[in-house]
Short mmCIF file of C-alpha atoms in Angstrom, two decimals:
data_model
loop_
_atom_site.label_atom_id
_atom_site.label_comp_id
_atom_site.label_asym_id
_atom_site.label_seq_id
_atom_site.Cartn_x
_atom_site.Cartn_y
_atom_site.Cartn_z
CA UNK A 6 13.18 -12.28 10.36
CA UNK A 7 14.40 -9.21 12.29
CA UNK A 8 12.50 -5.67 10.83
CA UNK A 9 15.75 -5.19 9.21
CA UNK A 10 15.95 -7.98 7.03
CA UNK A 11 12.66 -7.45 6.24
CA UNK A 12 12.74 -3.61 5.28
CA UNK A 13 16.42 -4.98 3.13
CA UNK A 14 14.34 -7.95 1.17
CA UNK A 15 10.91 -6.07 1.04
CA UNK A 16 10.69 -4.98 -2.72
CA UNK A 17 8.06 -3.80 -5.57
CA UNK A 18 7.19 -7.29 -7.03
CA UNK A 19 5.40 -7.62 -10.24
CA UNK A 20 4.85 -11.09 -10.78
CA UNK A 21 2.98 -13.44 -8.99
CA UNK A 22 2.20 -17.52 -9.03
CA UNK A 23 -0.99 -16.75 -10.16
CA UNK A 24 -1.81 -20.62 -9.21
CA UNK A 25 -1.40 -19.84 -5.43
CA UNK A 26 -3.97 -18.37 -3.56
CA UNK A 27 -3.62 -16.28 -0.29
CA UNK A 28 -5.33 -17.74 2.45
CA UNK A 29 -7.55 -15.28 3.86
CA UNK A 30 -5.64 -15.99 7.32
CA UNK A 31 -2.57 -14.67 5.95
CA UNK A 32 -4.52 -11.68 4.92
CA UNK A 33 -6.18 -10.86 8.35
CA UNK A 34 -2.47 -11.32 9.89
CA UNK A 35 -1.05 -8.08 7.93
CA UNK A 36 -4.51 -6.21 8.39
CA UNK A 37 -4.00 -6.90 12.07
CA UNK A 38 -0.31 -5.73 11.82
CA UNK A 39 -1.27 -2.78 9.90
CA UNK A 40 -4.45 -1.75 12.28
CA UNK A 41 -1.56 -1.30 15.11
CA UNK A 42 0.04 1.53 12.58
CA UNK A 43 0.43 5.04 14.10
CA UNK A 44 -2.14 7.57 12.71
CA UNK A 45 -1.93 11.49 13.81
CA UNK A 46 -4.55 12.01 16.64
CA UNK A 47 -4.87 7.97 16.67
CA UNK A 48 -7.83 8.76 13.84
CA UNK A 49 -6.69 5.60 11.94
CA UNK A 50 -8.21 7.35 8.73
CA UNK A 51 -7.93 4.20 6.76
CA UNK A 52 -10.86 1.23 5.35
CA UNK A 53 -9.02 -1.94 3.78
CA UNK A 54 -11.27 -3.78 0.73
CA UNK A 55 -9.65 -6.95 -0.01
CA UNK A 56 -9.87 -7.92 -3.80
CA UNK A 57 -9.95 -11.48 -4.17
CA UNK A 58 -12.78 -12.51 -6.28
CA UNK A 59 -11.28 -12.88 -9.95
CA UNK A 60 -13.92 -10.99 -11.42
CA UNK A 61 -13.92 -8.04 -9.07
CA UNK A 62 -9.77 -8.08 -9.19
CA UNK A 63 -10.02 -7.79 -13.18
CA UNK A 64 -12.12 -4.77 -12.69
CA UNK A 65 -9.95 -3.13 -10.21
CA UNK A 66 -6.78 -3.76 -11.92
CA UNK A 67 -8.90 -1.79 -15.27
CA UNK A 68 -8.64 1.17 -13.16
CA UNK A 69 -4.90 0.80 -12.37
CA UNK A 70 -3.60 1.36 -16.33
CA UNK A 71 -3.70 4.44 -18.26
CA UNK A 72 -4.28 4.50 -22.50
CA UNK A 73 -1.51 7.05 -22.17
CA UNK A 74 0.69 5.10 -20.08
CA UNK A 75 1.35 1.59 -21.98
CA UNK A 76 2.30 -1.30 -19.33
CA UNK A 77 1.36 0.98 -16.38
CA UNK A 78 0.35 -1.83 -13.48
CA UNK A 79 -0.64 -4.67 -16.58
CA UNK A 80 0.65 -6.59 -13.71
CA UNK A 81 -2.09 -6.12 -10.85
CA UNK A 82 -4.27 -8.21 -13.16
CA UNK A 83 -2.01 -10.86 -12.33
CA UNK A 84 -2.21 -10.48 -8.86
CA UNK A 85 -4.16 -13.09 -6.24
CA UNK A 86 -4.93 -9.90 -4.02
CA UNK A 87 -5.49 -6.40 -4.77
CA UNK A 88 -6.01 -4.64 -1.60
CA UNK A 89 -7.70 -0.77 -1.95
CA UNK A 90 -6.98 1.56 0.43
CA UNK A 91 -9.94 3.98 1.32
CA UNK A 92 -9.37 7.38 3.20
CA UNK A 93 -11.34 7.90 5.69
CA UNK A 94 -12.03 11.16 7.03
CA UNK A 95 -9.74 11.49 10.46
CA UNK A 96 -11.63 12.17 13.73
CA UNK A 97 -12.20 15.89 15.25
CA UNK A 98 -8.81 16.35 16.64
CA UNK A 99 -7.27 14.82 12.96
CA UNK A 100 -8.88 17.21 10.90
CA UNK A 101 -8.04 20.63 13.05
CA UNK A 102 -4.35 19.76 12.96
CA UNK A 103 -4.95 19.20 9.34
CA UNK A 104 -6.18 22.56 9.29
CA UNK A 105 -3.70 24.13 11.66
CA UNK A 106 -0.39 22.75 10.05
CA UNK A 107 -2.20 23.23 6.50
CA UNK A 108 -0.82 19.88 6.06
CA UNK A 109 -3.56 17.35 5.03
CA UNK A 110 -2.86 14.34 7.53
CA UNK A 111 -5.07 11.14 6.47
CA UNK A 112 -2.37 10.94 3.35
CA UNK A 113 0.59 11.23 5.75
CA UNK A 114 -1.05 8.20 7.63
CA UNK A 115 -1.92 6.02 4.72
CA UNK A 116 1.50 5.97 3.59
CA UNK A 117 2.60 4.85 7.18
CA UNK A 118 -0.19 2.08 7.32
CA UNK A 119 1.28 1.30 3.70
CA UNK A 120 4.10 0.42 5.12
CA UNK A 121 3.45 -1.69 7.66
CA UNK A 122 1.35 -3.65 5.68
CA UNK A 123 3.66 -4.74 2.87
CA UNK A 124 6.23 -5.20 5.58
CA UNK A 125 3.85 -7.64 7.25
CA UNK A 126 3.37 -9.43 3.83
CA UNK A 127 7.38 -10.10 3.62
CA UNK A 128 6.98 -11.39 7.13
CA UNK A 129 4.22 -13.82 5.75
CA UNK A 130 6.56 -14.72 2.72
CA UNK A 131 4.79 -12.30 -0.05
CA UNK A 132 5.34 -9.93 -2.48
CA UNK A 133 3.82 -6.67 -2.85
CA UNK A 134 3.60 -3.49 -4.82
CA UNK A 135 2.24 -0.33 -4.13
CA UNK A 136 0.04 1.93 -6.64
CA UNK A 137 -0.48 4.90 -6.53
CA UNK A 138 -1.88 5.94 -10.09
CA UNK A 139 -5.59 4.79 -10.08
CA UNK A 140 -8.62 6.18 -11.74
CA UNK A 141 -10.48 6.89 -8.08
CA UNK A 142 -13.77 7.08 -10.15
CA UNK A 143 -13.91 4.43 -11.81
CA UNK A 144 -12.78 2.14 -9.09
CA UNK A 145 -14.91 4.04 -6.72
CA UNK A 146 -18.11 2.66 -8.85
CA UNK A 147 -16.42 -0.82 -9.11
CA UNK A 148 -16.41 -1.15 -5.50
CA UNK A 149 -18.74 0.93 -4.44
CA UNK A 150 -17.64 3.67 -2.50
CA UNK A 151 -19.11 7.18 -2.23
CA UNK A 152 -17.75 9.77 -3.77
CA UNK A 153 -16.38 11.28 -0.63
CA UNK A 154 -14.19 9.33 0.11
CA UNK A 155 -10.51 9.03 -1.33
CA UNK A 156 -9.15 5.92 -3.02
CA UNK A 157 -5.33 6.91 -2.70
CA UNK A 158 -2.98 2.97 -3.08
CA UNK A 159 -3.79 -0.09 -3.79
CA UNK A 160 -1.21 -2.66 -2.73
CA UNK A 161 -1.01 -5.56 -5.16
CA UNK A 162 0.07 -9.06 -2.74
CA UNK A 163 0.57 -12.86 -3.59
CA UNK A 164 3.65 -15.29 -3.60
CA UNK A 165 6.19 -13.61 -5.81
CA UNK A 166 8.41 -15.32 -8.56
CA UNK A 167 10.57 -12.82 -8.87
CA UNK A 168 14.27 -13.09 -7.46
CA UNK A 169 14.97 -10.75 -4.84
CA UNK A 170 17.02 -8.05 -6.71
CA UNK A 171 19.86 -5.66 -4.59
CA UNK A 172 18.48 -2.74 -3.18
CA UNK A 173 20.35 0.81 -5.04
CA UNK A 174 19.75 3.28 -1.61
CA UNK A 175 21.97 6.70 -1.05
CA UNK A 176 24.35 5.73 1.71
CA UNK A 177 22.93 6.96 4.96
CA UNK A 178 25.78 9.73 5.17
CA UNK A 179 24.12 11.13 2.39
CA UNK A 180 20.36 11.50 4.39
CA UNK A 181 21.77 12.19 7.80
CA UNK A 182 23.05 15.40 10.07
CA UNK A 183 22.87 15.44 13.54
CA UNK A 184 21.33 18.91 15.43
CA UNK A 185 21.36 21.20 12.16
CA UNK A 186 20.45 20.61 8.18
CA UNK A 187 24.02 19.89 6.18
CA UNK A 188 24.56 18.45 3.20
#
């Protein structure tokens, strides 16, 4: 499948055969896809935890709903993989651009590693979902991880039922100038 098809088909599933299993091969294939991702200063700021016990995934999807959001992520629980992002902190060079462009990097480069990683699930025929609104403490002591460290996504994976539904995208013409801003 060319990267076009793939970024076309690629889409937020939220419902899984919960009776297949991801092998752990197919798993290790994206990670390796997504440890090639581009990172500012090459720090590769990014630790992947791979959720697959049933006990630990119930726990982790916990922190992924909200009493004050009804329904928000019910569906990770469903989920063969939950797969947590950690921030790591970027390497010398990483951190003074950080502090130069007052931009803070790490989060520029875990949305790019993201990326390629539920684009290398589609390749491997799964689904995938990205979330973003997790309770960093609490899954920080479910897992854990120190307290210095960021839990930013968590990317939900397994063999999705769902159909593949049309994409609704601005028409490039819309996004695009050549040389100068005009819209």
């Amino acid at each position: 499948m060319s990267l076009q098809d793939l970024a076309a088909t690629r889409q937020s599933d939220r419902k899984y055969d919960e009776s297949r299993p991801v092998p752990r091969e197919v798993i290790e294939r994206i990670l390796e896809v997504a440890r090639l991702a581009p990172s500012a200063t090459n720090s590769q700021p990014w630790h992947f935890i791979v959720v697959d016990d049933p006990t630990t995934r119930a726990e982790v999807a916990a922190t992924l709903t909200s009493p004050l959001v009804p329904g928000m992520n019910k569906f990770a629980a469903t989920a063969p993989i939950l797969l947590v992002l950690v921030e790591e902190s970027p390497n010398a060079a990483g951190k003074a651009g950080s502090l130069l462009l007052n931009k803070h990097l790490p989060a520029y480069d875990i949305g790019i590693v993201a990326s390629y990683i539920t684009l290398a699930a589609r390749e491997e025929g799964l689904g995938s979902c990205i979330m973003g609104w997790v309770n960093e403490r609490k899954l920080r002591k479910v897992l854990g991880v120190s307290r210095g460290k960021k839990l930013p996504l968590v990317i939900s994976l397994g063999y999705s039922v769902q159909e593949l539904r049309a994409k609704k995208r601005k028409p490039l013409s819309e996004l695009l100038s050549y040389n100068k801003y005009s819209k």
